[in-house]
CSV table of C-alpha atoms in Angstrom, one decimal:
chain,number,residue,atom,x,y,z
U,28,UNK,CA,39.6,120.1,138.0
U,29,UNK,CA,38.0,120.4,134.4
U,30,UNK,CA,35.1,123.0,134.2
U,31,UNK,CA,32.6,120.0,134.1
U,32,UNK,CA,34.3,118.6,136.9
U,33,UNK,CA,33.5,121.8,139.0
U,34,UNK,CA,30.7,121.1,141.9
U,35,UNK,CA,26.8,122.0,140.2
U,36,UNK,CA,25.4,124.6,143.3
U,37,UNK,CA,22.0,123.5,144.6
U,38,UNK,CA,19.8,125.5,146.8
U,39,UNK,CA,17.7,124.4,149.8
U,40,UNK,CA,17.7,121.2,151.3
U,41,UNK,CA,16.1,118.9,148.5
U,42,UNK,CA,18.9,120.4,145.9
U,43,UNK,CA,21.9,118.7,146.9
U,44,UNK,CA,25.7,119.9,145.0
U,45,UNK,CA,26.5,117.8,142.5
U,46,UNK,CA,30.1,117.2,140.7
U,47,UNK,CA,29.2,116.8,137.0
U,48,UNK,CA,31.5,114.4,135.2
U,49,UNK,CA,32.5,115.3,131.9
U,50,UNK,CA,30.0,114.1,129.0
U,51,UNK,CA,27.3,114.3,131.8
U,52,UNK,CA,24.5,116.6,131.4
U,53,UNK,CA,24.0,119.4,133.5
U,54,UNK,CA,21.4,119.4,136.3
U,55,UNK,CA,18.3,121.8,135.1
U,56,UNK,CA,15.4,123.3,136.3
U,57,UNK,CA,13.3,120.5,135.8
U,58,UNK,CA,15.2,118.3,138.2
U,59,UNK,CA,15.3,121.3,140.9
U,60,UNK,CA,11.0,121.2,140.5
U,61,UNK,CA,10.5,117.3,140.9
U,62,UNK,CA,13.3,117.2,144.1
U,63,UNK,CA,11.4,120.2,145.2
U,64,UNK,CA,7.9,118.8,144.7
U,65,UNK,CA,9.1,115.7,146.5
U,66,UNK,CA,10.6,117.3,149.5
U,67,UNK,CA,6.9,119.4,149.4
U,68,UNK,CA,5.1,116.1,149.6
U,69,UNK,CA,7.1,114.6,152.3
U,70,UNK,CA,7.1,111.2,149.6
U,71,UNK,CA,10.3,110.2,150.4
U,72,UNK,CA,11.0,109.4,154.5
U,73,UNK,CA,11.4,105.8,155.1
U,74,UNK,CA,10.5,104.8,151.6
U,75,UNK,CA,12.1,102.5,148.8
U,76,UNK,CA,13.4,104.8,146.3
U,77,UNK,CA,14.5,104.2,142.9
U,78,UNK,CA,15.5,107.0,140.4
U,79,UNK,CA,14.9,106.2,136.8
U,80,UNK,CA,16.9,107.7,134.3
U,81,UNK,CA,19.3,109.4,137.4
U,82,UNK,CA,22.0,111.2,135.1
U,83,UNK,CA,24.3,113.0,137.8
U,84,UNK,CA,22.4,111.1,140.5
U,85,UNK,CA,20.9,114.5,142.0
U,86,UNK,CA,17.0,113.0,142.7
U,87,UNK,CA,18.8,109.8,144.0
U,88,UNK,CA,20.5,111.9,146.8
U,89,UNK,CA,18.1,114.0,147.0
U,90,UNK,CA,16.0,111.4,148.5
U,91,UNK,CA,18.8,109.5,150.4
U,92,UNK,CA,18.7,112.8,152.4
U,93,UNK,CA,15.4,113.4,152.5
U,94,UNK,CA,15.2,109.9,154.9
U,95,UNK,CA,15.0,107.3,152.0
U,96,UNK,CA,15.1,103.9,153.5
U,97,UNK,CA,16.5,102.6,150.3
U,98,UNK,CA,17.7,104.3,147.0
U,99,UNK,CA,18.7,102.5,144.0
U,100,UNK,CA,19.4,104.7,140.7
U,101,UNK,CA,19.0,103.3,136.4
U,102,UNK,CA,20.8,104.7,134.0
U,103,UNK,CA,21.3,103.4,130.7
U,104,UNK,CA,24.9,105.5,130.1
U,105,UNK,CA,27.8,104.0,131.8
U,106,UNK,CA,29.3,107.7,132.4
U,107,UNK,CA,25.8,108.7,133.9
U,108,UNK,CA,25.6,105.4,136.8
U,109,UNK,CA,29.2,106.1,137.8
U,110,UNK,CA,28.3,110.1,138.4
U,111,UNK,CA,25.6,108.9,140.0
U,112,UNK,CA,27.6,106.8,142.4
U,113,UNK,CA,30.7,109.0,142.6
U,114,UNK,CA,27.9,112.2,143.7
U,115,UNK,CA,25.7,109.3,146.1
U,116,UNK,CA,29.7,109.1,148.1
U,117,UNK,CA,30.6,112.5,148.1
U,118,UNK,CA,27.5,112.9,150.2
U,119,UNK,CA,28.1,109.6,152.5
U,120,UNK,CA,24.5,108.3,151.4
U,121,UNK,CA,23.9,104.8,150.1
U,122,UNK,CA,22.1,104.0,146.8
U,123,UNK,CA,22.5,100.7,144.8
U,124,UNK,CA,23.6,102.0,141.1
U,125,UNK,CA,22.7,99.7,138.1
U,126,UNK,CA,22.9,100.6,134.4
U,127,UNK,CA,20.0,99.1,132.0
U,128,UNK,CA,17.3,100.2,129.8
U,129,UNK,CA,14.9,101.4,132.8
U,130,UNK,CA,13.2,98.8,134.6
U,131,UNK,CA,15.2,96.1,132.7
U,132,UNK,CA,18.0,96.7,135.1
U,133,UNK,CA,15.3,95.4,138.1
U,134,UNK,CA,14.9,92.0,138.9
U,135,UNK,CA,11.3,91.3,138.5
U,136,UNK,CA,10.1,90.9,142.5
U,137,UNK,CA,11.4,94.5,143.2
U,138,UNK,CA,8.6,97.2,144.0
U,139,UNK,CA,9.1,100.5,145.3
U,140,UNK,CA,7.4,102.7,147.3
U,141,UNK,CA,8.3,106.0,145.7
U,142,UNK,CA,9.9,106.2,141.6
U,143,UNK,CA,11.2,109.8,140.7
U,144,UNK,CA,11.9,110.4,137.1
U,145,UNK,CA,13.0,112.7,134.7
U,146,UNK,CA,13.1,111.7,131.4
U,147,UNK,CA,14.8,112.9,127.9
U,148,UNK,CA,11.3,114.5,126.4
U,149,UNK,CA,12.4,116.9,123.9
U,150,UNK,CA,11.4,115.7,120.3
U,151,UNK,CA,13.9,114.8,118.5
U,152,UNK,CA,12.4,114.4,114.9
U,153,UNK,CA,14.0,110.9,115.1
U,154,UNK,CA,12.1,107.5,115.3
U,155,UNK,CA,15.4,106.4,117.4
U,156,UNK,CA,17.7,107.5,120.5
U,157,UNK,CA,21.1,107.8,120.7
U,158,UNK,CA,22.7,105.4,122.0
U,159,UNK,CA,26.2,106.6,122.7
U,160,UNK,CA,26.3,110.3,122.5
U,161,UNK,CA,25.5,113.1,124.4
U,162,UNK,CA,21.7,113.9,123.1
U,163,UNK,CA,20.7,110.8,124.2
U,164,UNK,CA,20.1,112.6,127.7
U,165,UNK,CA,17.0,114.9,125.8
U,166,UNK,CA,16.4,113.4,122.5
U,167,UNK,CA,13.0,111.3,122.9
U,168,UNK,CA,11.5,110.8,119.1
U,169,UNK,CA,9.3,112.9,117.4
U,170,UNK,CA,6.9,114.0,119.2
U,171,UNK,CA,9.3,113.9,122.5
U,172,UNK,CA,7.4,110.4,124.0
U,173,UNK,CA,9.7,107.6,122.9
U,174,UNK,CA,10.8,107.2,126.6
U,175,UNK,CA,7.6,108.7,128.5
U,176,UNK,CA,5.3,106.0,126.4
U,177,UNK,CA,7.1,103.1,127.9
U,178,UNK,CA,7.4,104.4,131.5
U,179,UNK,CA,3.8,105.5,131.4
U,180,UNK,CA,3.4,101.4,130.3
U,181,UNK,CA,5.4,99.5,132.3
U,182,UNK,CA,5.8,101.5,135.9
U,183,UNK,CA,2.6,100.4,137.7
U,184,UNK,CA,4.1,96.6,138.4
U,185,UNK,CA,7.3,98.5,139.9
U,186,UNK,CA,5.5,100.8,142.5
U,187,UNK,CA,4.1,99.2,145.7
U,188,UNK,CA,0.7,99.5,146.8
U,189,UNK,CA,0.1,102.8,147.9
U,190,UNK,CA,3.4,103.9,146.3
U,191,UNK,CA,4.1,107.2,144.1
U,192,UNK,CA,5.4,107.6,140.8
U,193,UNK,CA,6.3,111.1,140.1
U,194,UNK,CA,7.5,112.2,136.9
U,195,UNK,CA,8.8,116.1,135.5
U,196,UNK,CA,8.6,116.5,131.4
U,197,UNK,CA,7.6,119.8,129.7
U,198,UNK,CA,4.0,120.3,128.4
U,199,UNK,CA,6.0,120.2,124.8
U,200,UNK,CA,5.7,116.3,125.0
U,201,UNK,CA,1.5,116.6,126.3
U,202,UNK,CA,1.6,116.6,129.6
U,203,UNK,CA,-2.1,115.3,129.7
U,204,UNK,CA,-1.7,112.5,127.5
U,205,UNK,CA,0.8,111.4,130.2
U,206,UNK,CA,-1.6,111.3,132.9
U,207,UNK,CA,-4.4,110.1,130.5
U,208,UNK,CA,-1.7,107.0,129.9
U,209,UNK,CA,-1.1,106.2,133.5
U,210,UNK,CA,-4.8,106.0,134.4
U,211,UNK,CA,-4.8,103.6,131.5
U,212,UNK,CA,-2.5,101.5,133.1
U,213,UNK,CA,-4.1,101.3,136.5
U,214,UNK,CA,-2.8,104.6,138.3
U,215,UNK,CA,-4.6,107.5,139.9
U,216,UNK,CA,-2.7,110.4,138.0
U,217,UNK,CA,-2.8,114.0,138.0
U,218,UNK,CA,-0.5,116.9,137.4
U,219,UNK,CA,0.4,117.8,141.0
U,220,UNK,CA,2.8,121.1,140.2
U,221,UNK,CA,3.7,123.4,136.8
U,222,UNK,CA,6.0,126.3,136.3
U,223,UNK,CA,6.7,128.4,133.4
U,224,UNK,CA,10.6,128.2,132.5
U,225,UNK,CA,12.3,130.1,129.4
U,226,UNK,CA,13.4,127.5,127.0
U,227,UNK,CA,16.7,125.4,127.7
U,228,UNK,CA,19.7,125.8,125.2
U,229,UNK,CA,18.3,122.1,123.4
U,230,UNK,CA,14.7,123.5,123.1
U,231,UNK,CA,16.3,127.5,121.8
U,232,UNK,CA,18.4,125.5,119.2
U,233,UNK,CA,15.7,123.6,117.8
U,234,UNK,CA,12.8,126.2,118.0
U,235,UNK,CA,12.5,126.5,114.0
U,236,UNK,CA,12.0,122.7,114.0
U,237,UNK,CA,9.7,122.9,117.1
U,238,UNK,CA,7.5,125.9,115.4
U,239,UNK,CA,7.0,123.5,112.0
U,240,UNK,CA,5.7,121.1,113.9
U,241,UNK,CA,3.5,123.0,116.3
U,242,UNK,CA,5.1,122.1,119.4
U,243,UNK,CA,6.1,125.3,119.8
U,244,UNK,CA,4.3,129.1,119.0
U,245,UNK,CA,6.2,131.7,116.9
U,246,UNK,CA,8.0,133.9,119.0
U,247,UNK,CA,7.4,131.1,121.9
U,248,UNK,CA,10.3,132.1,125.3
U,249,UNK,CA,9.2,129.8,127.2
U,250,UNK,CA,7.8,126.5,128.6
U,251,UNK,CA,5.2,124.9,130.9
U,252,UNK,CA,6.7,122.2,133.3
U,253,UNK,CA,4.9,119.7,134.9
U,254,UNK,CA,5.1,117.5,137.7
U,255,UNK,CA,3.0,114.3,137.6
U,256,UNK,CA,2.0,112.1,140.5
U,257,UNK,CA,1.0,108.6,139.6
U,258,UNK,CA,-0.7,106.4,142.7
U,259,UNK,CA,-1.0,102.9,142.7
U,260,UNK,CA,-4.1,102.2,145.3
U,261,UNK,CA,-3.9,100.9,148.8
U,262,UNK,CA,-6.4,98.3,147.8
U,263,UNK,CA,-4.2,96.8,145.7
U,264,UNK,CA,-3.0,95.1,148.3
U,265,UNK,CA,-6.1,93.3,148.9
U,266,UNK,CA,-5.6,92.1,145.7
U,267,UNK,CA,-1.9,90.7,145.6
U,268,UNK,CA,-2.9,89.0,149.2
U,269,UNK,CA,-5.3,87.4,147.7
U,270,UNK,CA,-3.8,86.0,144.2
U,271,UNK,CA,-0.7,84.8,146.6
């Protein structure tokens, strides 16, 4: 077994071990805080599940052992969906694993009662993604929104009535203008967790690039992340009942 093939430890019971395929990107601290806030929240028992943007598949078993009814787990990287399954067997829990450009993997009557999501948010000073390599699991345009723009868009006709979605990104990428967004598009939003973490090896290598464009304070070690909680209202289904 490779070194990227070793097991990923976890800690606790919403931090599942992972096997990291190689060319997959390692499970960080800002997974560990939204499985933990979700575990905190008691969001996932008996709900639909689906993990956006799953990688390894770590918030996708996470839930499935946390008492999701149903899990299903996006990825746009082929490598990432078959870690994803490969990790959701290796722990004997079900999930449905698709690849596709987020919700463009869905068919369109699907809603869910709980979305987790951690996003690539770190700016890239690109206008465009990778598609192939590596980076593409951090590298999110130039101001780190390319991704968190269209979630913050198109989410609230995926979550049920009632239903959740909760989102990790670093303050680096305006952590207000992403709840400011979701109210825009119909949610109650606010940031429901932060924690300071020292900057990640991505962020450390492109701190000079960071400082120019004042992402990032000289001298800067560190970074806030948040945890958002987007809720679509119970009255909402008033509303579908009614324009059925």
């Amino acid at each position: 077994m490779s070194r990227s093939q070793q097991p990923e430890s976890g800690v606790g019971p919403s931090r599942p071990v992972l096997l990291r395929l190689p060319g997959c990107y390692p499970v960080q601290a800002d997974t560990w805080l939204l499985a933990d806030t979700m575990a905190e929240l008691g969001l996932a028992r008996g709900a639909r599940v689906l993990d956006l943007c799953t990688g390894t598949g770590s918030l996708a078993v996470a839930a499935a052992l946390a008492g999701a009814a149903e899990v299903t787990a996006i990825d746009l990287s082929y490598r990432s969906s078959a870690n994803a399954w490969v990790n959701a067997r290796r722990h004997g829990v079900r999930a449905r694993v698709l690849r596709g450009d987020l919700f463009g993997a869905l068919a369109g009557s699907e809603r869910f009662d709980l979305i987790l999501c951690n996003p690539p948010y770190v700016p890239s000073f690109t206008r465009r993604s990778s598609r192939h390599r590596i980076d593409r699991c951090w590298d999110a345009g130039s101001d780190g929104r390319l991704l968190l723009d269209r979630i913050c868009a198109e989410a609230f006709d995926w979550v049920a009535p009632g239903g959740s979605l909760l989102l990790v990104q670093s303050d680096v990428a305006d952590g207000t203008r992403t709840v400011e967004s979701l109210q825009d598009n119909g949610f109650e939003a606010e940031v429901v967790r932060r924690e300071v973490e020292e900057l990640g090896p991505v962020m450390r290598s492109r701190a000079r690039m960071l400082r120019a464009h004042g992402f990032i304070a000289e001298g800067q070690p560190a970074e806030e992340l948040v945890v958002v909680r987007a809720t679509r209202a119970t009255s909402d289904i008033t509303l579908l009942e009614a324009t059925a």
